[in-house]
Amino acid sequence: MTDAHLFAIGVVLAWLAGIRVYLTVFGVGLAGALGWLELPQALQVTTSPWVLGISGALAVAEFFADKIPGVDSGWDLLHTLLRIPAGAFLAAATLSPEAEGLGDLGAGALAIGGGAALVSHAVKAGSRVLINTSPEPLSNWTASVTEDVAVVTGLALVFAYPWLALSMVLAITLTLALVIWWIWRRLFRRAPRPVKW
């Protein structure tokens, strides 16, 4: 693969980690363990039975926690501390294919991955805060299932069609950011002040 392909893959994996970190790690590890992918040396750790077992169990827990209004926002807040570094690692491990350990990962690649994970995490968490103001749980479930589908689709596409996956990630991020901004302005627009004579 070319460096450009590796860049696209790294950014998409980091973005996916910002949404569903455990599912992303599990998907990458499972694909490597089953021989579907030739993983870089630094990502080989994801094929460990321990990593697969723990990330798989936590992915199931996240699947259910993310469907409960209020719990999902608490889960997002707690996972801010995990999603961003995990995204940074996934991107740097992809962008530094010869790296054998954390010390060999490039600072620029870590920054790119951390930034991509931060953006997707912020959009996800911000949309959930707005969605949780809705009195019915249907919108929360719909958003959560949409995120699950987006991550699984992204994992399925990223290694075969990295540029398509990157384009989808950018389009989703831009669309959601604009929707959140529009809703935020509608909800918190100040009423006009009466004119004093």
CSV table of C-alpha atoms in Angstrom, one decimal:
chain,number,residue,atom,x,y,z
A,1,MET,CA,0.0,0.0,0.0
A,2,THR,CA,1.1,3.5,-0.7
A,3,ASP,CA,1.7,6.1,2.0
A,4,ALA,CA,-1.5,7.9,0.8
A,5,HIS,CA,-3.6,4.8,1.4
A,6,LEU,CA,-2.1,4.3,4.8
A,7,PHE,CA,-2.9,7.9,5.7
A,8,ALA,CA,-6.5,7.4,4.7
A,9,ILE,CA,-6.8,4.1,6.6
A,10,GLY,CA,-5.1,5.7,9.7
A,11,VAL,CA,-7.5,8.7,9.7
A,12,VAL,CA,-10.6,6.5,9.3
A,13,LEU,CA,-9.6,4.1,12.0
A,14,ALA,CA,-9.0,7.1,14.4
A,15,TRP,CA,-12.3,8.6,13.4
A,16,LEU,CA,-14.1,5.2,14.0
A,17,ALA,CA,-12.4,4.9,17.4
A,18,GLY,CA,-13.9,8.3,18.4
A,19,ILE,CA,-17.3,6.8,17.8
A,20,ARG,CA,-16.9,3.2,19.0
A,21,VAL,CA,-13.4,2.5,20.3
A,22,TYR,CA,-14.0,-1.1,21.4
A,23,LEU,CA,-15.8,-2.2,18.2
A,24,THR,CA,-13.0,-0.6,16.2
A,25,VAL,CA,-10.2,-2.4,18.1
A,26,PHE,CA,-12.1,-5.6,18.0
A,27,GLY,CA,-12.8,-5.4,14.2
A,28,VAL,CA,-9.2,-4.6,13.4
A,29,GLY,CA,-7.9,-7.4,15.7
A,30,LEU,CA,-10.4,-9.9,14.4
A,31,ALA,CA,-9.5,-9.1,10.7
A,32,GLY,CA,-5.8,-9.6,11.5
A,33,ALA,CA,-6.3,-12.8,13.5
A,34,LEU,CA,-8.4,-14.4,10.8
A,35,GLY,CA,-5.8,-13.4,8.2
A,36,TRP,CA,-8.1,-11.0,6.3
A,37,LEU,CA,-5.5,-8.2,6.7
A,38,GLU,CA,-1.8,-7.9,6.9
A,39,LEU,CA,-1.6,-5.7,10.0
A,40,PRO,CA,1.4,-3.4,10.7
A,41,GLN,CA,3.7,-4.6,13.4
A,42,ALA,CA,2.4,-2.0,15.9
A,43,LEU,CA,-1.2,-3.2,15.4
A,44,GLN,CA,-0.4,-6.9,15.9
A,45,VAL,CA,-1.3,-6.4,19.6
A,46,THR,CA,-4.9,-6.2,18.6
A,47,THR,CA,-4.9,-9.9,17.5
A,48,SER,CA,-4.1,-11.1,21.0
A,49,PRO,CA,-6.8,-13.3,22.4
A,50,TRP,CA,-6.9,-11.1,25.5
A,51,VAL,CA,-7.3,-7.9,23.5
A,52,LEU,CA,-10.0,-9.6,21.3
A,53,GLY,CA,-11.9,-10.9,24.3
A,54,ILE,CA,-11.8,-7.7,26.3
A,55,SER,CA,-12.6,-5.4,23.4
A,56,GLY,CA,-15.4,-7.7,22.3
A,57,ALA,CA,-17.0,-7.8,25.7
A,58,LEU,CA,-16.7,-4.1,26.1
A,59,ALA,CA,-18.1,-3.5,22.6
A,60,VAL,CA,-21.2,-5.5,23.7
A,61,ALA,CA,-21.4,-3.5,26.9
A,62,GLU,CA,-21.1,-0.2,24.9
A,63,PHE,CA,-23.8,-1.4,22.4
A,64,PHE,CA,-26.3,-1.6,25.2
A,65,ALA,CA,-25.1,1.4,27.3
A,66,ASP,CA,-25.3,3.6,24.2
A,67,LYS,CA,-29.0,3.0,23.8
A,68,ILE,CA,-30.1,4.4,27.1
A,69,PRO,CA,-30.7,8.2,27.2
A,70,GLY,CA,-28.5,9.8,29.9
A,71,VAL,CA,-26.3,6.7,30.3
A,72,ASP,CA,-24.9,7.3,26.8
A,73,SER,CA,-23.8,10.8,27.7
A,74,GLY,CA,-22.1,9.6,30.8
A,75,TRP,CA,-20.5,6.8,28.9
A,76,ASP,CA,-19.3,9.4,26.3
A,77,LEU,CA,-17.9,11.6,29.0
A,78,LEU,CA,-16.0,8.8,30.6
A,79,HIS,CA,-14.7,7.5,27.3
A,80,THR,CA,-13.3,10.9,26.3
A,81,LEU,CA,-10.2,9.8,28.2
A,82,LEU,CA,-9.9,6.6,26.1
A,83,ARG,CA,-11.2,7.3,22.6
A,84,ILE,CA,-8.8,10.0,21.7
A,85,PRO,CA,-5.6,8.2,22.8
A,86,ALA,CA,-6.9,5.0,21.2
A,87,GLY,CA,-7.6,6.8,17.9
A,88,ALA,CA,-4.1,8.4,18.1
A,89,PHE,CA,-2.5,4.9,18.5
A,90,LEU,CA,-4.5,3.3,15.7
A,91,ALA,CA,-3.6,6.0,13.3
A,92,ALA,CA,0.0,6.2,14.3
A,93,ALA,CA,0.4,2.4,14.1
A,94,THR,CA,-1.1,2.4,10.6
A,95,LEU,CA,1.0,5.4,9.5
A,96,SER,CA,4.2,4.0,10.9
A,97,PRO,CA,4.1,0.4,9.6
A,98,GLU,CA,7.7,-0.4,10.6
A,99,ALA,CA,7.1,0.7,14.2
A,100,GLU,CA,7.6,-2.2,16.6
A,101,GLY,CA,6.4,-0.3,19.8
A,102,LEU,CA,4.9,2.9,21.1
A,103,GLY,CA,8.3,4.6,21.1
A,104,ASP,CA,8.6,4.2,17.4
A,105,LEU,CA,5.3,5.8,16.5
A,106,GLY,CA,5.7,9.3,15.0
A,107,ALA,CA,4.4,12.4,16.9
A,108,GLY,CA,2.8,13.8,13.8
A,109,ALA,CA,0.9,10.5,13.2
A,110,LEU,CA,-0.3,10.5,16.8
A,111,ALA,CA,-1.5,14.1,16.5
A,112,ILE,CA,-3.4,13.3,13.3
A,113,GLY,CA,-5.1,10.3,14.9
A,114,GLY,CA,-5.8,12.1,18.1
A,115,GLY,CA,-7.3,15.0,16.2
A,116,ALA,CA,-9.5,12.7,14.0
A,117,ALA,CA,-10.8,10.9,17.1
A,118,LEU,CA,-11.4,14.1,19.0
A,119,VAL,CA,-13.5,15.5,16.1
A,120,SER,CA,-15.7,12.4,15.7
A,121,HIS,CA,-16.0,12.0,19.5
A,122,ALA,CA,-17.0,15.7,19.9
A,123,VAL,CA,-19.6,15.4,17.1
A,124,LYS,CA,-21.0,12.2,18.6
A,125,ALA,CA,-21.1,13.5,22.2
A,126,GLY,CA,-22.6,16.9,21.0
A,127,SER,CA,-25.3,15.2,19.0
A,128,ARG,CA,-26.2,13.0,21.9
A,129,VAL,CA,-26.6,15.9,24.3
A,130,LEU,CA,-29.1,17.5,21.9
A,131,ILE,CA,-30.9,14.2,21.2
A,132,ASN,CA,-31.3,13.5,24.9
A,133,THR,CA,-33.4,16.6,25.3
A,134,SER,CA,-36.0,14.8,23.3
A,135,PRO,CA,-38.6,13.1,25.5
A,136,GLU,CA,-38.8,9.8,23.7
A,137,PRO,CA,-36.1,7.2,23.5
A,138,LEU,CA,-36.6,6.4,19.8
A,139,SER,CA,-34.4,9.1,18.5
A,140,ASN,CA,-31.6,8.0,20.9
A,141,TRP,CA,-31.9,4.4,19.7
A,142,THR,CA,-31.9,5.5,16.1
A,143,ALA,CA,-28.8,7.6,16.6
A,144,SER,CA,-27.0,4.7,18.4
A,145,VAL,CA,-27.8,2.1,15.7
A,146,THR,CA,-26.8,4.6,13.0
A,147,GLU,CA,-23.4,4.9,14.7
A,148,ASP,CA,-23.1,1.1,15.0
A,149,VAL,CA,-23.8,0.7,11.3
A,150,ALA,CA,-21.4,3.6,10.4
A,151,VAL,CA,-18.6,2.0,12.3
A,152,VAL,CA,-19.2,-1.5,10.9
A,153,THR,CA,-19.5,-0.1,7.4
A,154,GLY,CA,-16.3,1.9,7.9
A,155,LEU,CA,-14.4,-1.1,9.1
A,156,ALA,CA,-15.6,-3.1,6.1
A,157,LEU,CA,-14.6,-0.5,3.6
A,158,VAL,CA,-11.5,1.1,5.0
A,159,PHE,CA,-8.9,-1.5,4.0
A,160,ALA,CA,-10.5,-2.3,0.6
A,161,TYR,CA,-11.5,1.2,-0.4
A,162,PRO,CA,-9.7,3.7,1.9
A,163,TRP,CA,-10.5,6.8,-0.1
A,164,LEU,CA,-14.2,6.0,-0.2
A,165,ALA,CA,-14.2,5.3,3.5
A,166,LEU,CA,-12.4,8.6,4.1
A,167,SER,CA,-14.8,10.5,1.9
A,168,MET,CA,-17.8,9.0,3.8
A,169,VAL,CA,-16.2,10.0,7.2
A,170,LEU,CA,-15.6,13.5,6.0
A,171,ALA,CA,-19.2,13.8,4.6
A,172,ILE,CA,-20.7,12.4,7.8
A,173,THR,CA,-18.7,14.7,10.0
A,174,LEU,CA,-19.5,17.8,8.1
A,175,THR,CA,-23.2,17.0,7.8
A,176,LEU,CA,-23.5,16.2,11.5
A,177,ALA,CA,-21.5,19.3,12.6
A,178,LEU,CA,-23.8,21.5,10.5
A,179,VAL,CA,-26.9,19.9,11.8
A,180,ILE,CA,-25.7,20.2,15.4
A,181,TRP,CA,-24.8,23.9,14.8
A,182,TRP,CA,-28.2,24.6,13.2
A,183,ILE,CA,-30.1,22.9,16.1
A,184,TRP,CA,-28.0,24.6,18.7
A,185,ARG,CA,-28.7,28.0,17.1
A,186,ARG,CA,-32.4,27.3,16.9
A,187,LEU,CA,-32.6,26.1,20.6
A,188,PHE,CA,-30.5,28.9,22.1
A,189,ARG,CA,-31.3,31.8,19.8
A,190,ARG,CA,-32.0,34.8,22.0
A,191,ALA,CA,-35.4,36.4,21.8
A,192,PRO,CA,-35.3,39.9,20.5
A,193,ARG,CA,-35.2,42.6,23.2
A,194,PRO,CA,-38.0,45.1,23.2
A,195,VAL,CA,-37.1,48.5,22.0
A,196,LYS,CA,-37.0,51.1,24.7
A,197,TRP,CA,-38.3,54.6,23.8
